[in-house]
mmCIF file of C-alpha atoms and ligand atoms in Angstrom:
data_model
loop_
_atom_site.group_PDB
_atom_site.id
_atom_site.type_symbol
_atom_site.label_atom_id
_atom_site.label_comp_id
_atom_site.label_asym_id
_atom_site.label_seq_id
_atom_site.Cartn_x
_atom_site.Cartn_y
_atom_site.Cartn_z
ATOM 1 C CA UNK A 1 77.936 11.756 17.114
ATOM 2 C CA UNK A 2 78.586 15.219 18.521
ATOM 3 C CA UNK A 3 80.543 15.978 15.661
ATOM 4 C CA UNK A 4 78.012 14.987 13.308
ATOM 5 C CA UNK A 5 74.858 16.710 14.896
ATOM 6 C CA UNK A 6 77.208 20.419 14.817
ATOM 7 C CA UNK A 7 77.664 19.708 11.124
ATOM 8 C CA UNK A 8 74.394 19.126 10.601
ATOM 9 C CA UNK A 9 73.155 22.512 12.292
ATOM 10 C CA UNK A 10 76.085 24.012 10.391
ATOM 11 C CA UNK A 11 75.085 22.708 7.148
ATOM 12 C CA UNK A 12 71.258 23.995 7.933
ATOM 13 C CA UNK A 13 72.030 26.960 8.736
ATOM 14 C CA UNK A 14 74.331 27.515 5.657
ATOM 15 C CA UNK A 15 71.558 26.376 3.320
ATOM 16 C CA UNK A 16 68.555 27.796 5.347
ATOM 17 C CA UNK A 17 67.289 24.483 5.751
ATOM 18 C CA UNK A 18 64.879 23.565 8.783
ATOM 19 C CA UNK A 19 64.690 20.076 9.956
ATOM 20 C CA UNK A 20 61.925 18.870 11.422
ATOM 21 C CA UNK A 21 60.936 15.425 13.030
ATOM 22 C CA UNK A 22 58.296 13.452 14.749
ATOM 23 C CA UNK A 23 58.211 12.538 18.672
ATOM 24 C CA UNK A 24 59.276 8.905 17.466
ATOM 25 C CA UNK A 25 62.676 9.762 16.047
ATOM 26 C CA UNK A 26 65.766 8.428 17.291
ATOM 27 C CA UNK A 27 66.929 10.532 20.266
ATOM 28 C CA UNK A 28 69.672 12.022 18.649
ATOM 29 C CA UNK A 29 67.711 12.892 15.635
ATOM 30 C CA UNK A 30 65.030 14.841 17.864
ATOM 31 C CA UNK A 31 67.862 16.699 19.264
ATOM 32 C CA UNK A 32 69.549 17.810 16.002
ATOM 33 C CA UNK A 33 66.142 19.477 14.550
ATOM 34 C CA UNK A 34 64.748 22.351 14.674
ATOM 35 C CA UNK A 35 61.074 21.379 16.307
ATOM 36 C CA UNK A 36 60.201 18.287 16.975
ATOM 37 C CA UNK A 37 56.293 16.932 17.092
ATOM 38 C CA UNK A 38 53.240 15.449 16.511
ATOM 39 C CA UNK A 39 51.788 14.718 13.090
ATOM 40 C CA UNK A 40 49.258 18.156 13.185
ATOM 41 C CA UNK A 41 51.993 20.175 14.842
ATOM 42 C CA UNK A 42 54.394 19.367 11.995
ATOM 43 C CA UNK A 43 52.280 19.783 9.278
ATOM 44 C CA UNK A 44 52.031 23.486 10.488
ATOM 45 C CA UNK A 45 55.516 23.883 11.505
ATOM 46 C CA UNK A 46 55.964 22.662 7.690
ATOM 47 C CA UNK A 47 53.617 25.923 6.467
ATOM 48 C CA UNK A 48 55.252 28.578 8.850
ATOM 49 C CA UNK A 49 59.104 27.767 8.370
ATOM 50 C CA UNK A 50 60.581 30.492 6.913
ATOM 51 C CA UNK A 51 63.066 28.201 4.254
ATOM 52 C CA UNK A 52 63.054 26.977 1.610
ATOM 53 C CA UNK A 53 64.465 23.762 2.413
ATOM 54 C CA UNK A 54 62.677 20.826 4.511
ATOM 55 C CA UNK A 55 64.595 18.092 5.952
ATOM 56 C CA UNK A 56 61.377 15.896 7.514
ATOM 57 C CA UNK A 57 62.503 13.247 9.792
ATOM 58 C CA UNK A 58 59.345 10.898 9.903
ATOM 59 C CA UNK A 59 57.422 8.573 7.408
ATOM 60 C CA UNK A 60 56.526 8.486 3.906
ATOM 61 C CA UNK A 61 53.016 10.343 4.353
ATOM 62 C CA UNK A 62 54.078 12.955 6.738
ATOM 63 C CA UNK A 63 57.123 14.232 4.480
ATOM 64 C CA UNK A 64 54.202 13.921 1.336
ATOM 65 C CA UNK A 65 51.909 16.161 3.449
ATOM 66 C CA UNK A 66 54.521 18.813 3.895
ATOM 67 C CA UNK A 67 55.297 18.613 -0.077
ATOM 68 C CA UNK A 68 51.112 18.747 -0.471
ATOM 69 C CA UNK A 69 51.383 22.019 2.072
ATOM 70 C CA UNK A 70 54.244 23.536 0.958
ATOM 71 C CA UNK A 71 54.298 23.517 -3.032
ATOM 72 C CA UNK A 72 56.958 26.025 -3.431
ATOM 73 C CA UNK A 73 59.473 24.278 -0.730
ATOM 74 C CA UNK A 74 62.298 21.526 -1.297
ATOM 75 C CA UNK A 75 60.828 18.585 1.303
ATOM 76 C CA UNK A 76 63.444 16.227 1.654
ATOM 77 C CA UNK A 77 63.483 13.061 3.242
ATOM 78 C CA UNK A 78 66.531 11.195 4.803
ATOM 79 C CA UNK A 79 65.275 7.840 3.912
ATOM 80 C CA UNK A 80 62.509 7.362 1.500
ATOM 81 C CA UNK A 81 61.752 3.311 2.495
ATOM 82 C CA UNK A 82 60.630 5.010 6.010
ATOM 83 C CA UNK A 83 57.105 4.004 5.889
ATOM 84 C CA UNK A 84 54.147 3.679 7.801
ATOM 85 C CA UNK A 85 52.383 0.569 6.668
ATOM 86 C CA UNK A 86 48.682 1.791 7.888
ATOM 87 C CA UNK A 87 49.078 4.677 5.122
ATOM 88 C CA UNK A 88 49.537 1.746 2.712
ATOM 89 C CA UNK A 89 46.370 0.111 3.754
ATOM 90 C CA UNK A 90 43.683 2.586 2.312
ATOM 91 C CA UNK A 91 43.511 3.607 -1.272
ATOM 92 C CA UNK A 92 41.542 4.849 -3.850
ATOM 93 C CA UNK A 93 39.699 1.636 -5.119
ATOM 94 C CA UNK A 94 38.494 0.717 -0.935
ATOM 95 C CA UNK A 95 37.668 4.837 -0.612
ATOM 96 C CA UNK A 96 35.293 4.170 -3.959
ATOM 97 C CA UNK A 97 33.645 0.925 -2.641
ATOM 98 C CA UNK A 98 32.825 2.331 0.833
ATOM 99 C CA UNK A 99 31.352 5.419 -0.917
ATOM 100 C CA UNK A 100 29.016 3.203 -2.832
ATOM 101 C CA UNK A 101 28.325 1.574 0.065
ATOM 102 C CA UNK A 102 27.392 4.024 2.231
ATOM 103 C CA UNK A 103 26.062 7.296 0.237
ATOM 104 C CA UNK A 104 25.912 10.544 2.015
ATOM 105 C CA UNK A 105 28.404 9.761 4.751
ATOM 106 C CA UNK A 106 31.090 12.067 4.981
ATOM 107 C CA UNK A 107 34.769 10.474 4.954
ATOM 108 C CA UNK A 108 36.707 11.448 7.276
ATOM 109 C CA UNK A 109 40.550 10.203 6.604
ATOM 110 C CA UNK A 110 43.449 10.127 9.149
ATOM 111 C CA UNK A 111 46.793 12.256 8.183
ATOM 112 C CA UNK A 112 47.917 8.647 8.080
ATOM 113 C CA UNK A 113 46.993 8.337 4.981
ATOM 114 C CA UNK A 114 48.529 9.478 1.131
ATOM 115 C CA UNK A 115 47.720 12.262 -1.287
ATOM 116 C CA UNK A 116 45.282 10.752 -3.508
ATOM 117 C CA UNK A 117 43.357 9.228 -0.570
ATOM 118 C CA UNK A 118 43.216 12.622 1.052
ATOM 119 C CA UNK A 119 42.151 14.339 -2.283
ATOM 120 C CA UNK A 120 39.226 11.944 -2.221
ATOM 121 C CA UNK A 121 37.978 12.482 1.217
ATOM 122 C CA UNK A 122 35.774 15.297 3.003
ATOM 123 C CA UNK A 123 37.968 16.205 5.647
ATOM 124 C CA UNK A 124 41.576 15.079 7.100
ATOM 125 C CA UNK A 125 42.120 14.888 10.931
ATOM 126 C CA UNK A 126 45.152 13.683 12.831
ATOM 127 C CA UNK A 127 45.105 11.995 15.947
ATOM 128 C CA UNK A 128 44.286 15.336 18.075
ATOM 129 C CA UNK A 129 41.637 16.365 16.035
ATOM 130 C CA UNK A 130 40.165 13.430 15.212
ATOM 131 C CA UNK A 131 37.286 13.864 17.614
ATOM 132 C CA UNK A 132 36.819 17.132 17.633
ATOM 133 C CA UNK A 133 36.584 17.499 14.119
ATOM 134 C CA UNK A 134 33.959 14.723 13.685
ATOM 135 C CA UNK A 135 31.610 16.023 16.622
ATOM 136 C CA UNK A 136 31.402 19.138 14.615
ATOM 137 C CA UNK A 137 29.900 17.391 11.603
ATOM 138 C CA UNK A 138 25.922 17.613 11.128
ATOM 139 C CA UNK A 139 26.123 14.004 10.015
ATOM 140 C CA UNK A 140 25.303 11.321 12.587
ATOM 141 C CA UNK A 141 27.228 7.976 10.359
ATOM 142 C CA UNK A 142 30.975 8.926 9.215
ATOM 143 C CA UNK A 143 33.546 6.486 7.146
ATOM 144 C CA UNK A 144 36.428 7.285 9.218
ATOM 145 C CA UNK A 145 39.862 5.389 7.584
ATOM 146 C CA UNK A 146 42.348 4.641 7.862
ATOM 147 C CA UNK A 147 42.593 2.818 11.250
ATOM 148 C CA UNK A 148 39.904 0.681 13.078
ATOM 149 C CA UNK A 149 41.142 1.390 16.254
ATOM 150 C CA UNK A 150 41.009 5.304 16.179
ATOM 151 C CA UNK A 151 37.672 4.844 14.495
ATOM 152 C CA UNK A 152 36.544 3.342 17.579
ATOM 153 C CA UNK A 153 37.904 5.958 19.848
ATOM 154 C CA UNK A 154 36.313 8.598 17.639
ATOM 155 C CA UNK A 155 33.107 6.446 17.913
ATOM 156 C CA UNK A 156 33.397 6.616 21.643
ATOM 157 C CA UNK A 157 34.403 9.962 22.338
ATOM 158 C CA UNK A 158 31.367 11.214 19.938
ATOM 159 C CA UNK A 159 28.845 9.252 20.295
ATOM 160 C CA UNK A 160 28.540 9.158 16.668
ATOM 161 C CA UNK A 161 28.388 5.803 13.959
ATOM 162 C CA UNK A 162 31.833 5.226 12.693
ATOM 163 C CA UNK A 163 32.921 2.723 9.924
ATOM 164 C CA UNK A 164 36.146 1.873 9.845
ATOM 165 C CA UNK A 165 37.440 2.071 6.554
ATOM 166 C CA UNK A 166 38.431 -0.751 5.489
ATOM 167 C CA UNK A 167 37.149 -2.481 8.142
ATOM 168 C CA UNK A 168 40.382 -3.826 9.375
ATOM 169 C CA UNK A 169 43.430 -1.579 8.979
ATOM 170 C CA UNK A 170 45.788 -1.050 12.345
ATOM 171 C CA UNK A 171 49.721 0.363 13.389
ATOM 172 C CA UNK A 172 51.282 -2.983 13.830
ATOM 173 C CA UNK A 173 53.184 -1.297 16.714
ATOM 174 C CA UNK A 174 49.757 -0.286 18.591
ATOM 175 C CA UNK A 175 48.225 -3.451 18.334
ATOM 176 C CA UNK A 176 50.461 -4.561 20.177
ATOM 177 C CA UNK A 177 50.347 -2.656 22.845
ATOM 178 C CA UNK A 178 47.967 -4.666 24.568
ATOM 179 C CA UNK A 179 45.652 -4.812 27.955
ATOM 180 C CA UNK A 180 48.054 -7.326 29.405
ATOM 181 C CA UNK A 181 51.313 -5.820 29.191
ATOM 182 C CA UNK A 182 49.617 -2.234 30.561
ATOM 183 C CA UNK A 183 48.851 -4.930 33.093
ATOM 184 C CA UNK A 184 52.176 -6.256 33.983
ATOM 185 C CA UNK A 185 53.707 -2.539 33.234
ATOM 186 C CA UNK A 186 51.256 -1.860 36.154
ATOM 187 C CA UNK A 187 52.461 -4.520 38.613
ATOM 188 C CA UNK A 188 56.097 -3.165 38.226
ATOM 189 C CA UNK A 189 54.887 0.144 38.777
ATOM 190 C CA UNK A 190 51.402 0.370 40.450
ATOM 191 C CA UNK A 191 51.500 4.349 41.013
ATOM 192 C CA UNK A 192 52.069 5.193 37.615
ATOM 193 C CA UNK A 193 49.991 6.592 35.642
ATOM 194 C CA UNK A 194 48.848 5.412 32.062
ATOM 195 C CA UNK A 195 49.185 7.099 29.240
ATOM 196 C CA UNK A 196 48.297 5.789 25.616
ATOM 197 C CA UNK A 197 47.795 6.467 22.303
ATOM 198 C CA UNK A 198 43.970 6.164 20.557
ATOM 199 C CA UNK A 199 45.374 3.963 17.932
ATOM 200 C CA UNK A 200 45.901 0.956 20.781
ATOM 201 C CA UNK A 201 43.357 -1.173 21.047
ATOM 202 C CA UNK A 202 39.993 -0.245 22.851
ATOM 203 C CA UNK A 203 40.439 -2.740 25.518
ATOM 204 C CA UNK A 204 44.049 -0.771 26.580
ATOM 205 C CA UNK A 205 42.406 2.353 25.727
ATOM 206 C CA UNK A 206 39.811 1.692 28.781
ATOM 207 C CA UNK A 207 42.372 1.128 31.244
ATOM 208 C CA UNK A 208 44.727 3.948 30.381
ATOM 209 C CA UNK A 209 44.423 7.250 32.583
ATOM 210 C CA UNK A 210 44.762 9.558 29.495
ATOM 211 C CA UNK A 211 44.861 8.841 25.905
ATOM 212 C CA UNK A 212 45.983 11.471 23.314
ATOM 213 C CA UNK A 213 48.228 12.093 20.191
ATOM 214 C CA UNK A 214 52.184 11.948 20.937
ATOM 215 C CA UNK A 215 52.566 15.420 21.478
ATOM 216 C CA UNK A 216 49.561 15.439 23.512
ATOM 217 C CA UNK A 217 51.033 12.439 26.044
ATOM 218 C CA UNK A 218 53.893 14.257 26.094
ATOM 219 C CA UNK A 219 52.109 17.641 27.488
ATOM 220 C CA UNK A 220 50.168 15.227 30.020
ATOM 221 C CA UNK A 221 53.323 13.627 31.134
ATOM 222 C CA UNK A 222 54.112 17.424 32.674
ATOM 223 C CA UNK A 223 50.993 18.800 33.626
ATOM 224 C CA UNK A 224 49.642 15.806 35.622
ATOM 225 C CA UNK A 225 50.170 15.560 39.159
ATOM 226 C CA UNK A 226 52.062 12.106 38.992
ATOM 227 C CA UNK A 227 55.882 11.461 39.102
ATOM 228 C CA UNK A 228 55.513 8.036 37.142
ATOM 229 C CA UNK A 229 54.230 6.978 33.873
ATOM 230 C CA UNK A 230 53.471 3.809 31.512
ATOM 231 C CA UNK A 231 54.017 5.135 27.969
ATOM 232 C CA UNK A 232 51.234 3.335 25.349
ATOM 233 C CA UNK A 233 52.925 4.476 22.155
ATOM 234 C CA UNK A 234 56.149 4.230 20.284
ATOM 235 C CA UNK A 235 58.787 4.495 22.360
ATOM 236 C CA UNK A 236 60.652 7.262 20.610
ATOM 237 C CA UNK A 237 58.495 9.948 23.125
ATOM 238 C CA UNK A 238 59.925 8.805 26.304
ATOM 239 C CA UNK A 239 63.037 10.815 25.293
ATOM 240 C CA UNK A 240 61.201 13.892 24.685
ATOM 241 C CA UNK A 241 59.555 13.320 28.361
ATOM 242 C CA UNK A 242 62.404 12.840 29.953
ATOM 243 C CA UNK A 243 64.575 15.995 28.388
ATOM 244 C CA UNK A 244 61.528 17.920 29.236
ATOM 245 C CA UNK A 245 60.557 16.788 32.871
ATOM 246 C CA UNK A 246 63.788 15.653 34.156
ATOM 247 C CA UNK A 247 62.106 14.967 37.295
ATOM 248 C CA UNK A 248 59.720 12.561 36.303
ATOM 249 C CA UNK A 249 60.259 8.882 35.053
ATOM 250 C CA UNK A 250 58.638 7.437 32.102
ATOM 251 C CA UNK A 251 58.603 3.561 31.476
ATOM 252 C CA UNK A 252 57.513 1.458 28.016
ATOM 253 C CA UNK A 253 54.934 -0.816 28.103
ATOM 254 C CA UNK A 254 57.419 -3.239 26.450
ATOM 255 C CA UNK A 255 60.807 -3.186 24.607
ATOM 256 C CA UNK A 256 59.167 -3.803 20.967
ATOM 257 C CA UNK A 257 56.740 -0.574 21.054
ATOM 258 C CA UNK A 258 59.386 0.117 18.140
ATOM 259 C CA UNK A 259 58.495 1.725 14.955
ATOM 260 C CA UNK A 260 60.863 0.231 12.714
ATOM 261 C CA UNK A 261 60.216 2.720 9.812
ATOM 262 C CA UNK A 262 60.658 5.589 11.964
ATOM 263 C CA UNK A 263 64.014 4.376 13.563
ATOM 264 C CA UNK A 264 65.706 3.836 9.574
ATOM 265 C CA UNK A 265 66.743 8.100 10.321
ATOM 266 C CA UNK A 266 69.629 8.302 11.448
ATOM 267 C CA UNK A 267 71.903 11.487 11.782
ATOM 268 C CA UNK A 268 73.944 10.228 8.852
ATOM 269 C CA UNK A 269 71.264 10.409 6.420
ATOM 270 C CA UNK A 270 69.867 13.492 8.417
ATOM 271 C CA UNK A 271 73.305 15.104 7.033
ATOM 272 C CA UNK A 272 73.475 13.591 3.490
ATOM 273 C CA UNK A 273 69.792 14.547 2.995
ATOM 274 C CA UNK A 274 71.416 18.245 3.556
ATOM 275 C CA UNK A 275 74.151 18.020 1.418
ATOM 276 C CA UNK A 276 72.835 16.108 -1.431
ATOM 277 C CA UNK A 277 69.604 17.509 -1.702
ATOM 278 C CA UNK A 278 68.411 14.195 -1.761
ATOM 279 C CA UNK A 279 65.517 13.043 -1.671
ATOM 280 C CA UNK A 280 62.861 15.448 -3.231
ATOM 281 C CA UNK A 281 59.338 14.650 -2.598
ATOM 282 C CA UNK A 282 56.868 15.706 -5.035
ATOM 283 C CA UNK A 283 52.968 15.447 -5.317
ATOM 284 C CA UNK A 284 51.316 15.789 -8.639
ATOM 285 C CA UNK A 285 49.948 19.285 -8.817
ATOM 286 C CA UNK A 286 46.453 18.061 -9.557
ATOM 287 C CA UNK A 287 46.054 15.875 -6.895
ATOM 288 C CA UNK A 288 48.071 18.021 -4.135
ATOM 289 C CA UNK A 289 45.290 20.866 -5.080
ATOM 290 C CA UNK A 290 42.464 18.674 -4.202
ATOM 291 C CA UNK A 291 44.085 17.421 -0.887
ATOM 292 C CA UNK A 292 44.831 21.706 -0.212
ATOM 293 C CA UNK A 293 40.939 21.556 -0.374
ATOM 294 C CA UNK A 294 40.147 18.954 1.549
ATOM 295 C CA UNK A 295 42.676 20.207 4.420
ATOM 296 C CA UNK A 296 41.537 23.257 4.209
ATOM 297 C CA UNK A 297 38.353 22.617 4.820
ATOM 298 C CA UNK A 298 39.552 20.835 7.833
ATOM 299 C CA UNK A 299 41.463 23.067 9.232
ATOM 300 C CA UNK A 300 38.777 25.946 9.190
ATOM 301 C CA UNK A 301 36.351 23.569 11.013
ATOM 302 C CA UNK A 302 39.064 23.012 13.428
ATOM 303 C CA UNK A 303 40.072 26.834 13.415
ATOM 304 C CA UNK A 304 43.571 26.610 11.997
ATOM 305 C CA UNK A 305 44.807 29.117 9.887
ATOM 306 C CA UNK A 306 46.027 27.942 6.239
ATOM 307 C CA UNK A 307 49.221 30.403 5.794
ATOM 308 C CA UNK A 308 48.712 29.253 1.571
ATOM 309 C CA UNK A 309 45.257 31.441 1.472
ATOM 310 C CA UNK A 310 46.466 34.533 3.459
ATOM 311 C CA UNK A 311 48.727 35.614 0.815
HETATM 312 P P1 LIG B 401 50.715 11.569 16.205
HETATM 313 O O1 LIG B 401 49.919 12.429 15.292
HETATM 314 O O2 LIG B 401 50.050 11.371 17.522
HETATM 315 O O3 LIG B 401 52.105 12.066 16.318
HETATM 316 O O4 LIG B 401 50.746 10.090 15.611
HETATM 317 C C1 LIG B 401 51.323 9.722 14.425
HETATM 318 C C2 LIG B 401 51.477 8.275 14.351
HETATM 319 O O5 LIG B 401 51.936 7.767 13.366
HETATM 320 C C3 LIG B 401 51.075 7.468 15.481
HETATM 321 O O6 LIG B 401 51.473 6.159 15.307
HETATM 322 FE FE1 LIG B 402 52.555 4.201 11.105
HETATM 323 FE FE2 LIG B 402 52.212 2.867 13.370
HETATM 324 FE FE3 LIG B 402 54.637 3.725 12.710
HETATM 325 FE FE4 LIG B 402 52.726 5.460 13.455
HETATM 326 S S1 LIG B 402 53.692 3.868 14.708
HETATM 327 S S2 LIG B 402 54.118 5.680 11.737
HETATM 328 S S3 LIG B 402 50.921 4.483 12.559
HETATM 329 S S4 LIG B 402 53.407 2.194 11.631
#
């Protein structure tokens, strides 16, 4: 595996390539890029990497952001069947009926979510900037999709009227993640403290000592004053915690918190991915311009600098 990971690096380097992946990786994945992060964090990594090759470890609509970001770049995925089955359950015909339904609310879409979807929405937020987004918006009743979960948190957290669009989308792997196993994780480890994720359910959510994006849990994991934690997300981000804070021991709240799609990179595809050049991701050019729009629009809300205007 050693051997593998050095070719990989050598094989970057050779065709200024940077490889980037998400905090639920495989360990050995995470430790062969270049940054690894959260959704938000990549998406800007994507825009400020100086090459012209990206090799994005993560699913479908992460890797199609960075292609919808980064026009004149080679995005490359290892493994196009890595998907995140949320994305899949918003698109255009459910963003149309809830925009009949409820005229004059803005839309608000999470990053988990594809091109056309985004192209159709008023602004796109990721898990950190979900809330603080929203609470900037005049508006006091937002369609917030896809996820019912987050749109609850965002609810919460705001004070605002969300509707989940559609009413019923979830991450199979936060679902879950449930009350009772924070409860058991607890019994096994009563000092620890919780940390989840805002797409678990609102009932874990309210028992959980911090809830944040991964990157965010990951921060919280070495900033709070605690030497134990119960991780509420995938389970890909207890590696990052413990390279980070060696000291400090993080536990899953079970086994499964697995993201299947996520764990289909491995380095082996990491490496033909570099030397194939396979495979491209492309957004149509009409629709990627719309979704620039709608990001950018975002991001200057949230006070993010889009690197494609400054030029
Ligand atoms: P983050 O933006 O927190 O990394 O989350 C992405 C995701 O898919 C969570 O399941
Ligand atoms: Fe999608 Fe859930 Fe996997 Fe995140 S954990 S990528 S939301 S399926």
């Amino acid at each position: 595996m050693e051997d593998l990971a050095r070719k990989i690096r050598e094989k970057a380097r050779e065709r200024g390539a940077t490889i980037l992946a998400h905090n639920y990786q495989r360990p050995e994945v995470q430790d062969v890029a270049d940054f690894v992060g959260d959704s938000l964090e990549l998406s800007i990594k994507a825009m400020e990497a100086d090459a012209e090759i990206i090799v994005f470890a993560g699913v479908d609509f992460m890797v199609e952001q960075a292609a919808i970001l980064n026009p004149e770049k080679k995005i490359l995925t290892p493994e196009p069947s890595s998907i995140c089955p949320m994305a899949w359950q918003l698109d255009p015909p459910i963003v149309e009926e809830y925009r009949r339904k409820y005229p004059g609310a803005p839309l608000v879409v999470y990053v988990n979510s594809f091109a056309e979807v985004k192209s159709m929405a008023d602004y796109v937020v990721t898990s950190s900037s979900a809330s603080k987004l929203v609470s900037k918006l005049d508006e006091e009743k937002i369609l917030f999709g896809p996820d019912r979960n987050l749109a609850s948190f965002v609810a919460e957290t705001t004070g605002k009227e969300v509707v989940a669009v559609p009413l019923n989308s979830y991450c199979p792997v936060h679902i879950d993640i449930t009350m009772e196993k924070i409860v058991m994780a607890k019994k096994r480890a009563p000092d620890a403290k919780v940390l989840v994720h805002p797409e678990c359910p609102p009932e874990t959510r309210r028992i959980a000592d911090f809830i944040g994006s991964t990157s965010q849990i990951i921060r919280a994991a070495g900033e709070m004053d605690a030497e134990r934690f119960i991780i509420g997300t995938e389970n890909g981000v207890i590696h990052r915690i413990s390279k980070l804070y060696p000291k400090k021991k993080a536990y899953p709240v079970s086994d499964d918190a697995i993201c299947p799609n996520m764990k289909k990179i491995t380095l082996e595809k990491v490496y033909r991915s570099l030397i194939s050049n396979e495979f491209a991701v492309r957004v149509d050019e009409k629709i990627a311009e719309k979704a620039r729009t709608v990001l950018e629009r975002s991001f200057n809300l949230l006070g993010v600098e889009v690197p494609w205007r400054k030029k």
